[in-house]
mmCIF file with all atom_site columns, C-alpha atoms in Angstrom:
data_model
loop_
_atom_site.group_PDB
_atom_site.id
_atom_site.type_symbol
_atom_site.label_atom_id
_atom_site.label_alt_id
_atom_site.label_comp_id
_atom_site.label_asym_id
_atom_site.label_entity_id
_atom_site.label_seq_id
_atom_site.pdbx_PDB_ins_code
_atom_site.Cartn_x
_atom_site.Cartn_y
_atom_site.Cartn_z
_atom_site.occupancy
_atom_site.B_iso_or_equiv
_atom_site.pdbx_formal_charge
_atom_site.auth_seq_id
_atom_site.auth_comp_id
_atom_site.auth_asym_id
_atom_site.auth_atom_id
_atom_site.pdbx_PDB_model_num
ATOM 1   C CA . UNK C 1 1   ? 0.000   0.000  0.000  1.00 0.00 ? 122 UNK C CA 1
ATOM 2   C CA . UNK C 1 2   ? 2.910   2.370  0.698  1.00 0.00 ? 123 UNK C CA 1
ATOM 3   C CA . UNK C 1 3   ? 4.063   1.911  -2.911 1.00 0.00 ? 124 UNK C CA 1
ATOM 4   C CA . UNK C 1 4   ? 0.558   2.773  -4.144 1.00 0.00 ? 125 UNK C CA 1
ATOM 5   C CA . UNK C 1 5   ? 0.497   5.875  -1.924 1.00 0.00 ? 126 UNK C CA 1
ATOM 6   C CA . UNK C 1 6   ? 3.926   6.895  -3.202 1.00 0.00 ? 127 UNK C CA 1
ATOM 7   C CA . UNK C 1 7   ? 2.808   6.479  -6.814 1.00 0.00 ? 128 UNK C CA 1
ATOM 8   C CA . UNK C 1 8   ? -0.474  8.364  -6.255 1.00 0.00 ? 129 UNK C CA 1
ATOM 9   C CA . UNK C 1 9   ? 1.209   11.279 -4.470 1.00 0.00 ? 130 UNK C CA 1
ATOM 10  C CA . UNK C 1 10  ? 4.432   11.479 -6.504 1.00 0.00 ? 131 UNK C CA 1
ATOM 11  C CA . UNK C 1 11  ? 6.317   11.697 -3.213 1.00 0.00 ? 132 UNK C CA 1
ATOM 12  C CA . UNK C 1 12  ? 10.022  10.979 -3.505 1.00 0.00 ? 133 UNK C CA 1
ATOM 13  C CA . UNK C 1 13  ? 10.239  9.383  -0.082 1.00 0.00 ? 134 UNK C CA 1
ATOM 14  C CA . UNK C 1 14  ? 7.705   7.139  1.607  1.00 0.00 ? 135 UNK C CA 1
ATOM 15  C CA . UNK C 1 15  ? 9.131   4.986  4.382  1.00 0.00 ? 136 UNK C CA 1
ATOM 16  C CA . UNK C 1 16  ? 8.221   3.013  7.458  1.00 0.00 ? 137 UNK C CA 1
ATOM 17  C CA . UNK C 1 17  ? 10.318  3.052  10.597 1.00 0.00 ? 138 UNK C CA 1
ATOM 18  C CA . UNK C 1 18  ? 10.329  1.407  13.981 1.00 0.00 ? 139 UNK C CA 1
ATOM 19  C CA . UNK C 1 19  ? 10.413  3.908  16.821 1.00 0.00 ? 140 UNK C CA 1
ATOM 20  C CA . UNK C 1 20  ? 10.330  4.179  20.564 1.00 0.00 ? 141 UNK C CA 1
ATOM 21  C CA . UNK C 1 21  ? 7.409   6.084  22.076 1.00 0.00 ? 142 UNK C CA 1
ATOM 22  C CA . UNK C 1 22  ? 9.651   9.092  22.666 1.00 0.00 ? 143 UNK C CA 1
ATOM 23  C CA . UNK C 1 23  ? 10.719  9.037  19.003 1.00 0.00 ? 144 UNK C CA 1
ATOM 24  C CA . UNK C 1 24  ? 7.096   8.594  17.895 1.00 0.00 ? 145 UNK C CA 1
ATOM 25  C CA . UNK C 1 25  ? 6.004   11.645 19.886 1.00 0.00 ? 146 UNK C CA 1
ATOM 26  C CA . UNK C 1 26  ? 8.907   13.654 18.441 1.00 0.00 ? 147 UNK C CA 1
ATOM 27  C CA . UNK C 1 27  ? 7.882   12.639 14.909 1.00 0.00 ? 148 UNK C CA 1
ATOM 28  C CA . UNK C 1 28  ? 4.290   13.643 15.665 1.00 0.00 ? 149 UNK C CA 1
ATOM 29  C CA . UNK C 1 29  ? 5.456   17.016 16.957 1.00 0.00 ? 150 UNK C CA 1
ATOM 30  C CA . UNK C 1 30  ? 7.380   17.587 13.711 1.00 0.00 ? 151 UNK C CA 1
ATOM 31  C CA . UNK C 1 31  ? 4.688   16.231 11.357 1.00 0.00 ? 152 UNK C CA 1
ATOM 32  C CA . UNK C 1 32  ? 2.409   18.511 9.389  1.00 0.00 ? 153 UNK C CA 1
ATOM 33  C CA . UNK C 1 33  ? -0.107  15.660 8.944  1.00 0.00 ? 154 UNK C CA 1
ATOM 34  C CA . UNK C 1 34  ? -0.340  11.873 9.133  1.00 0.00 ? 155 UNK C CA 1
ATOM 35  C CA . UNK C 1 35  ? -1.962  8.800  7.576  1.00 0.00 ? 156 UNK C CA 1
ATOM 36  C CA . UNK C 1 36  ? -2.392  5.875  9.951  1.00 0.00 ? 157 UNK C CA 1
ATOM 37  C CA . UNK C 1 37  ? -4.333  2.703  10.451 1.00 0.00 ? 158 UNK C CA 1
ATOM 38  C CA . UNK C 1 38  ? -6.462  2.655  13.591 1.00 0.00 ? 159 UNK C CA 1
ATOM 39  C CA . UNK C 1 39  ? -3.573  2.104  15.986 1.00 0.00 ? 160 UNK C CA 1
ATOM 40  C CA . UNK C 1 40  ? -1.675  3.574  18.900 1.00 0.00 ? 161 UNK C CA 1
ATOM 41  C CA . UNK C 1 41  ? 0.451   5.881  16.726 1.00 0.00 ? 162 UNK C CA 1
ATOM 42  C CA . UNK C 1 42  ? -2.707  7.328  15.157 1.00 0.00 ? 163 UNK C CA 1
ATOM 43  C CA . UNK C 1 43  ? -4.229  8.004  18.564 1.00 0.00 ? 164 UNK C CA 1
ATOM 44  C CA . UNK C 1 44  ? -0.935  9.551  19.768 1.00 0.00 ? 165 UNK C CA 1
ATOM 45  C CA . UNK C 1 45  ? -0.854  11.836 16.731 1.00 0.00 ? 166 UNK C CA 1
ATOM 46  C CA . UNK C 1 46  ? -4.442  12.962 17.315 1.00 0.00 ? 167 UNK C CA 1
ATOM 47  C CA . UNK C 1 47  ? -3.683  13.602 20.989 1.00 0.00 ? 168 UNK C CA 1
ATOM 48  C CA . UNK C 1 48  ? -0.841  15.859 19.834 1.00 0.00 ? 169 UNK C CA 1
ATOM 49  C CA . UNK C 1 49  ? -3.215  17.660 17.415 1.00 0.00 ? 170 UNK C CA 1
ATOM 50  C CA . UNK C 1 50  ? -1.660  16.300 14.223 1.00 0.00 ? 171 UNK C CA 1
ATOM 51  C CA . UNK C 1 51  ? -4.128  16.476 11.300 1.00 0.00 ? 172 UNK C CA 1
ATOM 52  C CA . UNK C 1 52  ? -4.871  12.849 10.591 1.00 0.00 ? 173 UNK C CA 1
ATOM 53  C CA . UNK C 1 53  ? -6.488  10.441 8.117  1.00 0.00 ? 174 UNK C CA 1
ATOM 54  C CA . UNK C 1 54  ? -7.183  7.048  9.716  1.00 0.00 ? 175 UNK C CA 1
ATOM 55  C CA . UNK C 1 55  ? -7.705  3.838  7.731  1.00 0.00 ? 176 UNK C CA 1
ATOM 56  C CA . UNK C 1 56  ? -10.296 1.366  9.060  1.00 0.00 ? 177 UNK C CA 1
ATOM 57  C CA . UNK C 1 57  ? -11.085 -2.245 8.215  1.00 0.00 ? 178 UNK C CA 1
ATOM 58  C CA . UNK C 1 58  ? -13.534 -4.225 10.351 1.00 0.00 ? 179 UNK C CA 1
ATOM 59  C CA . UNK C 1 59  ? -13.987 -1.638 13.104 1.00 0.00 ? 180 UNK C CA 1
ATOM 60  C CA . UNK C 1 60  ? -16.178 1.444  12.878 1.00 0.00 ? 181 UNK C CA 1
ATOM 61  C CA . UNK C 1 61  ? -14.700 4.934  12.991 1.00 0.00 ? 182 UNK C CA 1
ATOM 62  C CA . UNK C 1 62  ? -17.897 5.961  14.807 1.00 0.00 ? 183 UNK C CA 1
ATOM 63  C CA . UNK C 1 63  ? -16.546 4.257  17.925 1.00 0.00 ? 184 UNK C CA 1
ATOM 64  C CA . UNK C 1 64  ? -12.776 4.237  17.469 1.00 0.00 ? 185 UNK C CA 1
ATOM 65  C CA . UNK C 1 65  ? -11.905 7.478  15.669 1.00 0.00 ? 186 UNK C CA 1
ATOM 66  C CA . UNK C 1 66  ? -9.034  9.184  17.536 1.00 0.00 ? 187 UNK C CA 1
ATOM 67  C CA . UNK C 1 67  ? -9.966  12.417 19.267 1.00 0.00 ? 188 UNK C CA 1
ATOM 68  C CA . UNK C 1 68  ? -7.995  15.645 19.098 1.00 0.00 ? 189 UNK C CA 1
ATOM 69  C CA . UNK C 1 69  ? -7.969  18.021 22.077 1.00 0.00 ? 190 UNK C CA 1
ATOM 70  C CA . UNK C 1 70  ? -7.881  20.958 19.643 1.00 0.00 ? 191 UNK C CA 1
ATOM 71  C CA . UNK C 1 71  ? -9.697  21.681 16.429 1.00 0.00 ? 192 UNK C CA 1
ATOM 72  C CA . UNK C 1 72  ? -7.234  19.697 14.289 1.00 0.00 ? 193 UNK C CA 1
ATOM 73  C CA . UNK C 1 73  ? -9.080  17.491 11.800 1.00 0.00 ? 194 UNK C CA 1
ATOM 74  C CA . UNK C 1 74  ? -9.257  13.706 12.153 1.00 0.00 ? 195 UNK C CA 1
ATOM 75  C CA . UNK C 1 75  ? -10.962 11.853 9.279  1.00 0.00 ? 196 UNK C CA 1
ATOM 76  C CA . UNK C 1 76  ? -11.809 8.141  9.266  1.00 0.00 ? 197 UNK C CA 1
ATOM 77  C CA . UNK C 1 77  ? -11.794 6.212  5.986  1.00 0.00 ? 198 UNK C CA 1
ATOM 78  C CA . UNK C 1 78  ? -13.387 2.792  5.566  1.00 0.00 ? 199 UNK C CA 1
ATOM 79  C CA . UNK C 1 79  ? -14.972 0.566  8.170  1.00 0.00 ? 200 UNK C CA 1
ATOM 80  C CA . UNK C 1 80  ? -18.451 -0.931 8.122  1.00 0.00 ? 201 UNK C CA 1
ATOM 81  C CA . UNK C 1 81  ? -20.651 -0.767 6.160  1.00 0.00 ? 202 UNK C CA 1
ATOM 82  C CA . UNK C 1 82  ? -18.333 0.555  3.402  1.00 0.00 ? 203 UNK C CA 1
ATOM 83  C CA . UNK C 1 83  ? -15.600 -2.019 4.006  1.00 0.00 ? 204 UNK C CA 1
ATOM 84  C CA . UNK C 1 84  ? -14.814 -4.950 6.262  1.00 0.00 ? 205 UNK C CA 1
ATOM 85  C CA . UNK C 1 85  ? -11.054 -4.951 5.583  1.00 0.00 ? 206 UNK C CA 1
ATOM 86  C CA . UNK C 1 86  ? -8.552  -2.125 5.224  1.00 0.00 ? 207 UNK C CA 1
ATOM 87  C CA . UNK C 1 87  ? -7.403  -3.428 1.832  1.00 0.00 ? 208 UNK C CA 1
ATOM 88  C CA . UNK C 1 88  ? -10.937 -2.837 0.502  1.00 0.00 ? 209 UNK C CA 1
ATOM 89  C CA . UNK C 1 89  ? -10.483 0.926  0.919  1.00 0.00 ? 210 UNK C CA 1
ATOM 90  C CA . UNK C 1 90  ? -9.249  2.545  -2.275 1.00 0.00 ? 211 UNK C CA 1
ATOM 91  C CA . UNK C 1 91  ? -5.997  4.455  -2.334 1.00 0.00 ? 212 UNK C CA 1
ATOM 92  C CA . UNK C 1 92  ? -7.926  7.356  -3.892 1.00 0.00 ? 213 UNK C CA 1
ATOM 93  C CA . UNK C 1 93  ? -10.318 7.485  -0.912 1.00 0.00 ? 214 UNK C CA 1
ATOM 94  C CA . UNK C 1 94  ? -7.452  7.463  1.585  1.00 0.00 ? 215 UNK C CA 1
ATOM 95  C CA . UNK C 1 95  ? -5.457  10.002 -0.424 1.00 0.00 ? 216 UNK C CA 1
ATOM 96  C CA . UNK C 1 96  ? -8.509  12.277 -0.647 1.00 0.00 ? 217 UNK C CA 1
ATOM 97  C CA . UNK C 1 97  ? -9.030  12.063 3.110  1.00 0.00 ? 218 UNK C CA 1
ATOM 98  C CA . UNK C 1 98  ? -5.376  12.906 3.731  1.00 0.00 ? 219 UNK C CA 1
ATOM 99  C CA . UNK C 1 99  ? -5.553  15.875 1.337  1.00 0.00 ? 220 UNK C CA 1
ATOM 100 C CA . UNK C 1 100 ? -8.613  17.142 3.208  1.00 0.00 ? 221 UNK C CA 1
ATOM 101 C CA . UNK C 1 101 ? -6.621  17.374 6.454  1.00 0.00 ? 222 UNK C CA 1
ATOM 102 C CA . UNK C 1 102 ? -3.122  18.115 5.102  1.00 0.00 ? 223 UNK C CA 1
ATOM 103 C CA . UNK C 1 103 ? -3.785  21.819 4.527  1.00 0.00 ? 224 UNK C CA 1
ATOM 104 C CA . UNK C 1 104 ? -4.668  22.462 8.161  1.00 0.00 ? 225 UNK C CA 1
ATOM 105 C CA . UNK C 1 105 ? -2.005  24.512 9.963  1.00 0.00 ? 226 UNK C CA 1
ATOM 106 C CA . UNK C 1 106 ? -1.707  23.638 13.610 1.00 0.00 ? 227 UNK C CA 1
ATOM 107 C CA . UNK C 1 107 ? 0.041   25.569 16.308 1.00 0.00 ? 228 UNK C CA 1
ATOM 108 C CA . UNK C 1 108 ? 2.727   23.520 18.012 1.00 0.00 ? 229 UNK C CA 1
ATOM 109 C CA . UNK C 1 109 ? 3.254   24.534 21.620 1.00 0.00 ? 230 UNK C CA 1
ATOM 110 C CA . UNK C 1 110 ? 6.827   24.138 22.787 1.00 0.00 ? 231 UNK C CA 1
ATOM 111 C CA . UNK C 1 111 ? 7.715   24.048 26.452 1.00 0.00 ? 232 UNK C CA 1
#
């Protein structure tokens, strides 16, 4: 799926990395937006007010959509009844959801 996203977006670099929680939070602080499956990193990003598109399979975004403490957008894509598996969600639908949140400019508070 990452190769499909790379091809659809014409991005020169799409990568996956393993991180510690501290590194994950630092990446979230630096990120302008994020695409995630419904997982801990997605919820961490939302908690840090990162604009976010979240991919769902069998679970419903109505119940599990991450919440942001600010007005940063969080958009769920897929889930019942539209899809029962994440691979049933089209790349175009996920890319469109990401584009809808990617233009949001958040204020990062540094301490």
